C-alpha atoms as one frame of an Amber mdcrd trajectory, in Angstrom:
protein
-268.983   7.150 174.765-269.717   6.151 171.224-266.423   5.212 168.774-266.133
   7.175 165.428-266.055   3.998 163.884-266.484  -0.037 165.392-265.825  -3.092
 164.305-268.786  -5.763 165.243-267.817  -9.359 163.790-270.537 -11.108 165.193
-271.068 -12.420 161.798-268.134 -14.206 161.996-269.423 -16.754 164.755-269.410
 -19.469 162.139-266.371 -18.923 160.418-263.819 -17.870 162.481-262.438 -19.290
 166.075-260.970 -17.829 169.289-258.394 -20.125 168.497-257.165 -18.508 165.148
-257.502 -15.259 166.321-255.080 -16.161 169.181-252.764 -17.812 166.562-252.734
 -14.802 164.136-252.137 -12.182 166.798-248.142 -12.740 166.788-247.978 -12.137
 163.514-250.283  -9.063 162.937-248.483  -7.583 165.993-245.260  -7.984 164.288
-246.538  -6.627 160.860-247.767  -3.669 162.928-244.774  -3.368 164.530-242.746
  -3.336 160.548-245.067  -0.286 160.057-245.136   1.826 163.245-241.152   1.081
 163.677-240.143   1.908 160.138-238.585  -1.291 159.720-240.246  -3.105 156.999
-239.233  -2.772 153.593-240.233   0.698 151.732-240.293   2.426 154.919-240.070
   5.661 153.567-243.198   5.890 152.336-245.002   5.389 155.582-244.960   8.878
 156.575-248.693   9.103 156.052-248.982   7.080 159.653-247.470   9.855 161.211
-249.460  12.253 159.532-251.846  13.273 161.915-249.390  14.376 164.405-247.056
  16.274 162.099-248.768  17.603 159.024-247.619  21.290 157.794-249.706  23.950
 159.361-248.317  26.541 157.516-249.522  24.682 154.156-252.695  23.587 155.546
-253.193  27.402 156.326-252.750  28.040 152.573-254.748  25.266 151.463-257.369
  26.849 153.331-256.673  30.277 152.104-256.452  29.037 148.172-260.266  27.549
 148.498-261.432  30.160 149.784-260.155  32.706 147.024-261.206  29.709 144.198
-265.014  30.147 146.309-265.119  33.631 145.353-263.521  33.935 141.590-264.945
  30.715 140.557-268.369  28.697 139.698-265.859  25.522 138.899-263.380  23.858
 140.235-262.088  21.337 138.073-259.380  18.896 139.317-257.229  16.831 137.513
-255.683  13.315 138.402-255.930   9.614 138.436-255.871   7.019 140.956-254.933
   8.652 144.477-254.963  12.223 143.383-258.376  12.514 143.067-260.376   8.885
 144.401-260.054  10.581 148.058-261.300  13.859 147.517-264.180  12.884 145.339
-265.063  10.248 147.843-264.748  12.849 151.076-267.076  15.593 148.981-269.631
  12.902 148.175-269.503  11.690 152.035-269.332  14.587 153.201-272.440  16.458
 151.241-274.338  14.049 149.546-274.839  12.337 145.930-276.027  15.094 144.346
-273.514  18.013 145.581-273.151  19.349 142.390-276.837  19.851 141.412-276.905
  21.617 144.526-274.781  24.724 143.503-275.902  27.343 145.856-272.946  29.723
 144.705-270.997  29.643 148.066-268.964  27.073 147.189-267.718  25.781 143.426
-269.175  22.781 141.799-266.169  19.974 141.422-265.766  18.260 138.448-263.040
  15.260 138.130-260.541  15.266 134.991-257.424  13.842 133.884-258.456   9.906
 135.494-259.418   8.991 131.648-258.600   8.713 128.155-261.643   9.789 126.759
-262.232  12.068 124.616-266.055  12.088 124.633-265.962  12.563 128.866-263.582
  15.475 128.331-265.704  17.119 125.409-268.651  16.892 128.054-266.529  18.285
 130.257-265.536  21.207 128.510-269.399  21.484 127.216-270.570  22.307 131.053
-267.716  24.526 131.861-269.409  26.856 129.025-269.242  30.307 130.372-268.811
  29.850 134.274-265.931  30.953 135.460-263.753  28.137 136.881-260.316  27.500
 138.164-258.163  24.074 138.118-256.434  22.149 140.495-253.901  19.602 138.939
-252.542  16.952 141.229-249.460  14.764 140.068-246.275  13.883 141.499-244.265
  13.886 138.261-246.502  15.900 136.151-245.520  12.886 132.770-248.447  10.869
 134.036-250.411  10.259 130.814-254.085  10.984 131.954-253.577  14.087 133.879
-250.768  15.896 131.833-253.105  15.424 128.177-256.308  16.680 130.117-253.767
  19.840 131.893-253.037  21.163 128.625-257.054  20.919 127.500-258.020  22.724
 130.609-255.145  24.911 130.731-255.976  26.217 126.965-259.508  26.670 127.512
-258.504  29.121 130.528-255.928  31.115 128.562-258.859  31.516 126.137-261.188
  32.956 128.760-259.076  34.941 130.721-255.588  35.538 129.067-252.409  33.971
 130.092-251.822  36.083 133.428-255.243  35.410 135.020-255.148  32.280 133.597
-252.080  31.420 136.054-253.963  32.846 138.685-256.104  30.462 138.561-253.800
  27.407 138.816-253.042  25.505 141.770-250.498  22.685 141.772-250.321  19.538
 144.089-246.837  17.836 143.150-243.252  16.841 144.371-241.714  19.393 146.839
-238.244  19.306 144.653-238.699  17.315 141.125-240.846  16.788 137.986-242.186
  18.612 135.459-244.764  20.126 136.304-242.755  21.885 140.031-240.591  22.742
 137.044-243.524  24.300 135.099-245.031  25.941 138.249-241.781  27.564 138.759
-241.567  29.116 135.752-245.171  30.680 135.144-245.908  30.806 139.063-248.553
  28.899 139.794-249.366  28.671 143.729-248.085  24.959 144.771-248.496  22.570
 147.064-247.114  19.366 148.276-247.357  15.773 148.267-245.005  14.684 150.771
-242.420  12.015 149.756-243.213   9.558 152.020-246.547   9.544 150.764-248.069
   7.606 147.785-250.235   8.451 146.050-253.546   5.821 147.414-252.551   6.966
 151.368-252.352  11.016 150.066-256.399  12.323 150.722-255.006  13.532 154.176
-252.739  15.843 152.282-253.047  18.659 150.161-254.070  15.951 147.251-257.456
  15.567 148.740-256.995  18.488 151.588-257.677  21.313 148.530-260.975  20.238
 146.643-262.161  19.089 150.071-261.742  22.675 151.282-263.174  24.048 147.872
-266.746  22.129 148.525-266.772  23.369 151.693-265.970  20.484 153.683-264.389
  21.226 157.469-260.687  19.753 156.779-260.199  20.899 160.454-262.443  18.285
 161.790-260.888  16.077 158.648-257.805  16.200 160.680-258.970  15.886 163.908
-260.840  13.018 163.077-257.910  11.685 161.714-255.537  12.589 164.872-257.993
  10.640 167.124-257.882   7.352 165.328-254.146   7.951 165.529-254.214   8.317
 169.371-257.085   5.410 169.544-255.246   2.892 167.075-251.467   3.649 166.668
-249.927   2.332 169.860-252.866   0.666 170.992-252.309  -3.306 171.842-254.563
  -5.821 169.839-257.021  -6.299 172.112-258.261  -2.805 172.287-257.302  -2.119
 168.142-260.740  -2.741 166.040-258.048  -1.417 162.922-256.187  -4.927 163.883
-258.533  -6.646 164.067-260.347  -5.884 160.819-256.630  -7.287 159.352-256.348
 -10.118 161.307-259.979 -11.708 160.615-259.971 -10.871 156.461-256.313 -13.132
 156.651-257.675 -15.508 158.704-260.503 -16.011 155.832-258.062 -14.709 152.855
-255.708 -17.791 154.159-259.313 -20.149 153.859-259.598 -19.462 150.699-261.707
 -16.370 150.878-259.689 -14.690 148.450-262.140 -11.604 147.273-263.845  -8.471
 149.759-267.038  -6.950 149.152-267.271  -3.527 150.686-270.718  -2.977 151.056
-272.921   0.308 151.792-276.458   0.818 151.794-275.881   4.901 151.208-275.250
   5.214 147.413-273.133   8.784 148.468-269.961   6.272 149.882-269.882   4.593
 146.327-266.907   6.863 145.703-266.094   5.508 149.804-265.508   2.196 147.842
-263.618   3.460 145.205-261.269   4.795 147.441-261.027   1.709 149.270-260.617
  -0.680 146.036-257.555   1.113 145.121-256.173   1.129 148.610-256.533  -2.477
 148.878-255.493  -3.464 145.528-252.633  -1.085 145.010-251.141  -2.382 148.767
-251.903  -6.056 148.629-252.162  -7.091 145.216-248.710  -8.709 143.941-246.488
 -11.557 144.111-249.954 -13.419 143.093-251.162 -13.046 146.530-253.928 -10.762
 147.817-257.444 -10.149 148.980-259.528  -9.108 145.605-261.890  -5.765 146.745
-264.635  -5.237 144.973-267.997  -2.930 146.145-271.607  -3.043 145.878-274.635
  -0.338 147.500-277.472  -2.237 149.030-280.233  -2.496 148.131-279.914  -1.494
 144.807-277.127  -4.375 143.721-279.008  -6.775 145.425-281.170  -6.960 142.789
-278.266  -7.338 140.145-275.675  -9.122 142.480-278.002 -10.580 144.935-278.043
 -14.198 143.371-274.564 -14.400 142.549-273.553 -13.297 146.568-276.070 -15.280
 148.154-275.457 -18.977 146.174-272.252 -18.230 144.099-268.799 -19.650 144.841
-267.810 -19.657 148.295-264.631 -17.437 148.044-266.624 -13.746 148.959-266.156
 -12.119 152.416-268.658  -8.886 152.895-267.313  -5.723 155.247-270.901  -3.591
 155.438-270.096   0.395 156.349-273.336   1.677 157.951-273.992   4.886 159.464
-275.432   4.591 162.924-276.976   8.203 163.085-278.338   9.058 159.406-277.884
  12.391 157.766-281.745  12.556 156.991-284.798  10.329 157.829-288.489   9.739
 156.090-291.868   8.021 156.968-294.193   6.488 154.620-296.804   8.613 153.813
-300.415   7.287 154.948-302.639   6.105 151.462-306.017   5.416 152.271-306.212
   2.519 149.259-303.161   0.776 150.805-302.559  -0.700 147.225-298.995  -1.205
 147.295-299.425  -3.227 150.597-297.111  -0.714 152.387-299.647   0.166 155.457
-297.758  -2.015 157.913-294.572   0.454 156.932-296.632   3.784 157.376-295.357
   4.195 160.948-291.555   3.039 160.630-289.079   5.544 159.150-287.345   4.712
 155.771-283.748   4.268 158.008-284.996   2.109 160.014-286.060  -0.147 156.473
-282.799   0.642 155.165-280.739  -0.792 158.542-283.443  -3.557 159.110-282.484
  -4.690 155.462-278.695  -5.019 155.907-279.630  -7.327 158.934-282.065  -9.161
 157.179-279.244  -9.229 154.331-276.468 -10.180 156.548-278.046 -12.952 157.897
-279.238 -14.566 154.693-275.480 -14.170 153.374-274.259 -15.497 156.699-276.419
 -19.113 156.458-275.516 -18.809 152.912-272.072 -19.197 153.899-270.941 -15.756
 153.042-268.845 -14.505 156.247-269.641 -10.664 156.904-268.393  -7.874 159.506
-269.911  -4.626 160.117-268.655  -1.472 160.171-270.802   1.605 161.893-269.415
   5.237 161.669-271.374   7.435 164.656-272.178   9.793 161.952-271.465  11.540
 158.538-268.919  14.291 160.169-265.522  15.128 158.634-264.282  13.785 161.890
-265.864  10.672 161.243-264.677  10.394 157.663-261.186  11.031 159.242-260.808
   8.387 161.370-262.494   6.054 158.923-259.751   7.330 156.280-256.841   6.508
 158.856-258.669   3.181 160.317-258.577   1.993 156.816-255.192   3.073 155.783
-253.103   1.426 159.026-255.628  -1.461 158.137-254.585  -2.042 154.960-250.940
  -1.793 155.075-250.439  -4.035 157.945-252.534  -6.315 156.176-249.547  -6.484
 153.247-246.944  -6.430 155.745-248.410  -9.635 156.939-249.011 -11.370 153.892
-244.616 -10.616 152.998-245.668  -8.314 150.159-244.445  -4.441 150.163-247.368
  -2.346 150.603-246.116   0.319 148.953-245.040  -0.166 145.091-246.881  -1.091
 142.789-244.969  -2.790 139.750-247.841  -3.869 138.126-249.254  -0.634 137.419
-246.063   0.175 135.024-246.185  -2.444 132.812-249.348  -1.361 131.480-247.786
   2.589 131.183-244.429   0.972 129.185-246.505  -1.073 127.091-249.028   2.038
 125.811-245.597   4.306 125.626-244.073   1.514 123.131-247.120   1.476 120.990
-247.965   5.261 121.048-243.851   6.083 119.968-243.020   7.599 123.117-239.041
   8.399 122.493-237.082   5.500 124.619-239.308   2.630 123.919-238.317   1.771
 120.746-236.669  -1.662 121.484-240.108  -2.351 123.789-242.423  -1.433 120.918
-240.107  -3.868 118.472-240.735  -6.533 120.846-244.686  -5.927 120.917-244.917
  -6.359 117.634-243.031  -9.666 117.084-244.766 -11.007 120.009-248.108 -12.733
 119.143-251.027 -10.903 121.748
């Protein structure tokens, strides 16, 4: 039977050796072992591996039960966050129904519109400009509720619906993702009764799309979070006690350190299906967030084939040798086209007229892979079975076990992130934040 997702790394042959897979085991077993165990540092916030297995049902029945009402009061669904509290569920709804899902609006299900992950004013005026008259209703997702982005763009949103509707339907129509006990905005919930949900504390915010984070606007487009979880549950039972040699999720760690400790330092995921670019984006933060400190760490980056091939093509194929490519392809496509017979034949595409477009598409990530390959670019492959929420939910968990035994074995904590809050103290000095005074002194005498 065909796996939700595989792991081929027969473009490896070159690059990597039975011999330093064998060496490597040991210690990917053990890093594995840190994370299944609970015994590595910041071991409370693995409870995402267990996930699967023990998420609330009584929640996930009222996640369910809040998109549909949202489906039937509401043209818009606009949710606001940054980072992890909204990269999954954008990334799921694009997977899930296509590049275009908005453009699409077929009145069953809400069009979902991202706020609250910038500081610009001109996106949030455009915002605002195509809510117009539709009704809509707004999901905010943050664990504190004092997160910069997401609380300024809350009380935009939150205005325009006490404008439409009045401040009693107005609270109707918002639903909270935050802490289960603290923060501001459980606080403000509390008060004005907004329906809530929760982000489980052993759960950060990159490793949160299996919760009600991502769970909500996923149900809201219409996507089957049942087979989400499912999906999800079977890459538990497939990967989670399963030894190395049967573990593709291992594996995928053990042979990007193997080339990370070569001197491949940076990760291109690559798909030729421009609707997982947000797939990527999701990705790059769960790779960066986990691995990137102690100035170690595989650099991700993303490009979708063919199109950057004719912007990043050059640079990939004869650039420095520090690039490693991971390709994502889908082995049964969502849709397939031929090439329409032309008597003239002036565009020299006669000898395509009886092959389908997916068939071009797949036969140019081998042509591309091999090119890279003699280049000296090392590349695996990745192949879903299809684009089902069950496949999208063992791809979510595959990458997530991945990626944080990957920083357990490079000695880094996979879940902190330090470096994110030095930015967030710095702005707070300069914008007169109360409590940053002696920070905002020093900024100024410093030369920058």
């Amino acid at each position: 039977m065909q796996k939700q997702v595989s792991l081929d790394i027969s473009g490896l042959q070159h690059f990597v050796s039975e011999q330093e897979l064998d060496e490597i085991q040991p210690m990917v077993q053990t890093a594995r072992n840190l994370l299944v165990q609970g015994t590595g540092v910041d071991a409370q916030m693995n409870e995402w591996a267990k996930l699967p297995a023990n998420y609330d049902h009584v929640e996930f029945d009222r996640i369910k039960a809040a998109a549909k009402q949202i489906a039937e009061n509401s043209q818009i669904l606009i949710v606001i966050g940054i980072g992890g509290s909204y990269l999954g569920s954008k990334m799921a709804i694009d997977f899930l129904h296509g590049s275009f899902y908005n453009h699409s609006f077929d009145g069953k299900h809400p069009q979902i519109f991202f706020a609250g992950n910038t500081l610009s004013p001109t996106y949030t005026q455009d915002l605002l400009n195509i809510i117009g008259d539709w009704d809509f209703s707004i999901n905010v997702i943050s664990k504190s509720g004092t997160t910069t982005e997401p609380a300024m763009a809350f009380r935009i949103f939150k205005q325009k619906l006490i404008e439409k509707y009045g401040i009693d339907e107005a609270y109707q129509r918002i639903y909270v993702t935050t802490d289960a006990h603290k923060g501001a905005l459980l606080e403000e919930a509390r008060q004005n009764d907004y329906e809530t949900f929760t982000i489980p504390d052993g759960v950060g915010g990159r490793y949160s799309v299996l919760t009600a984070v991502g769970l909500l606007p996923i149900a809201t487009s219409g996507g089957n979070i049942d087979q989400l979880m499912q999906g999800a549950m079977l890459a538990y039972n497939d990967l989670y006690d399963t030894d190395f040699g049967n573990n593709d999720m291992l594996k995928y760690a053990a042979y990007r350190n193997i080339l990370y400790r070569k001197g491949i330092t940076n990760e291109i995921l690559e798909s030729y299906e421009p609707h997982m670019r947000y797939l990527a984006e999701w990705w790059k933060q769960l790779a960066g967030e986990t691995e990137g400190k102690d100035h170690k760490g595989i650099y991700p980056s993303s490009t979708i084939f063919s199109t950057d091939l004719h912007s990043l093509g050059q640079y990939i194929q004869e650039g420095m040798r520090n690039l490693m490519e991971t390709v994502i392809e889908v082995d049964s496509s969502q849709s397939d086209l031929y090439i329409p017979r032309s008597r003239e034949n002036l565009d020299g595409l006669r000898y395509l007229e009886a092959v389908s477009m997916d068939d071009v598409n797949k036969t140019a990530r081998e042509a591309v892979a091999l090119a890279h390959s003699s280049g000296g670019v090392p590349n695996m492959l990745i192949t879903l079975k299809d684009n089902s929420a069950t496949t999208l939910g063992y791809l979510i968990y595959f990458f997530e076990f991945a990626i944080a035994t990957s920083g357990y074995l490079n000695g880094i904590n996979p879940f902190n992130q330090p470096g994110v809050e030095d930015y967030k103290r710095n702005m707070f000095a300069l914008l007169g934040k109360p409590g940053y005074e002696d920070l905002r002194d020093s900024i100024k005498k410093s030369p920058h």
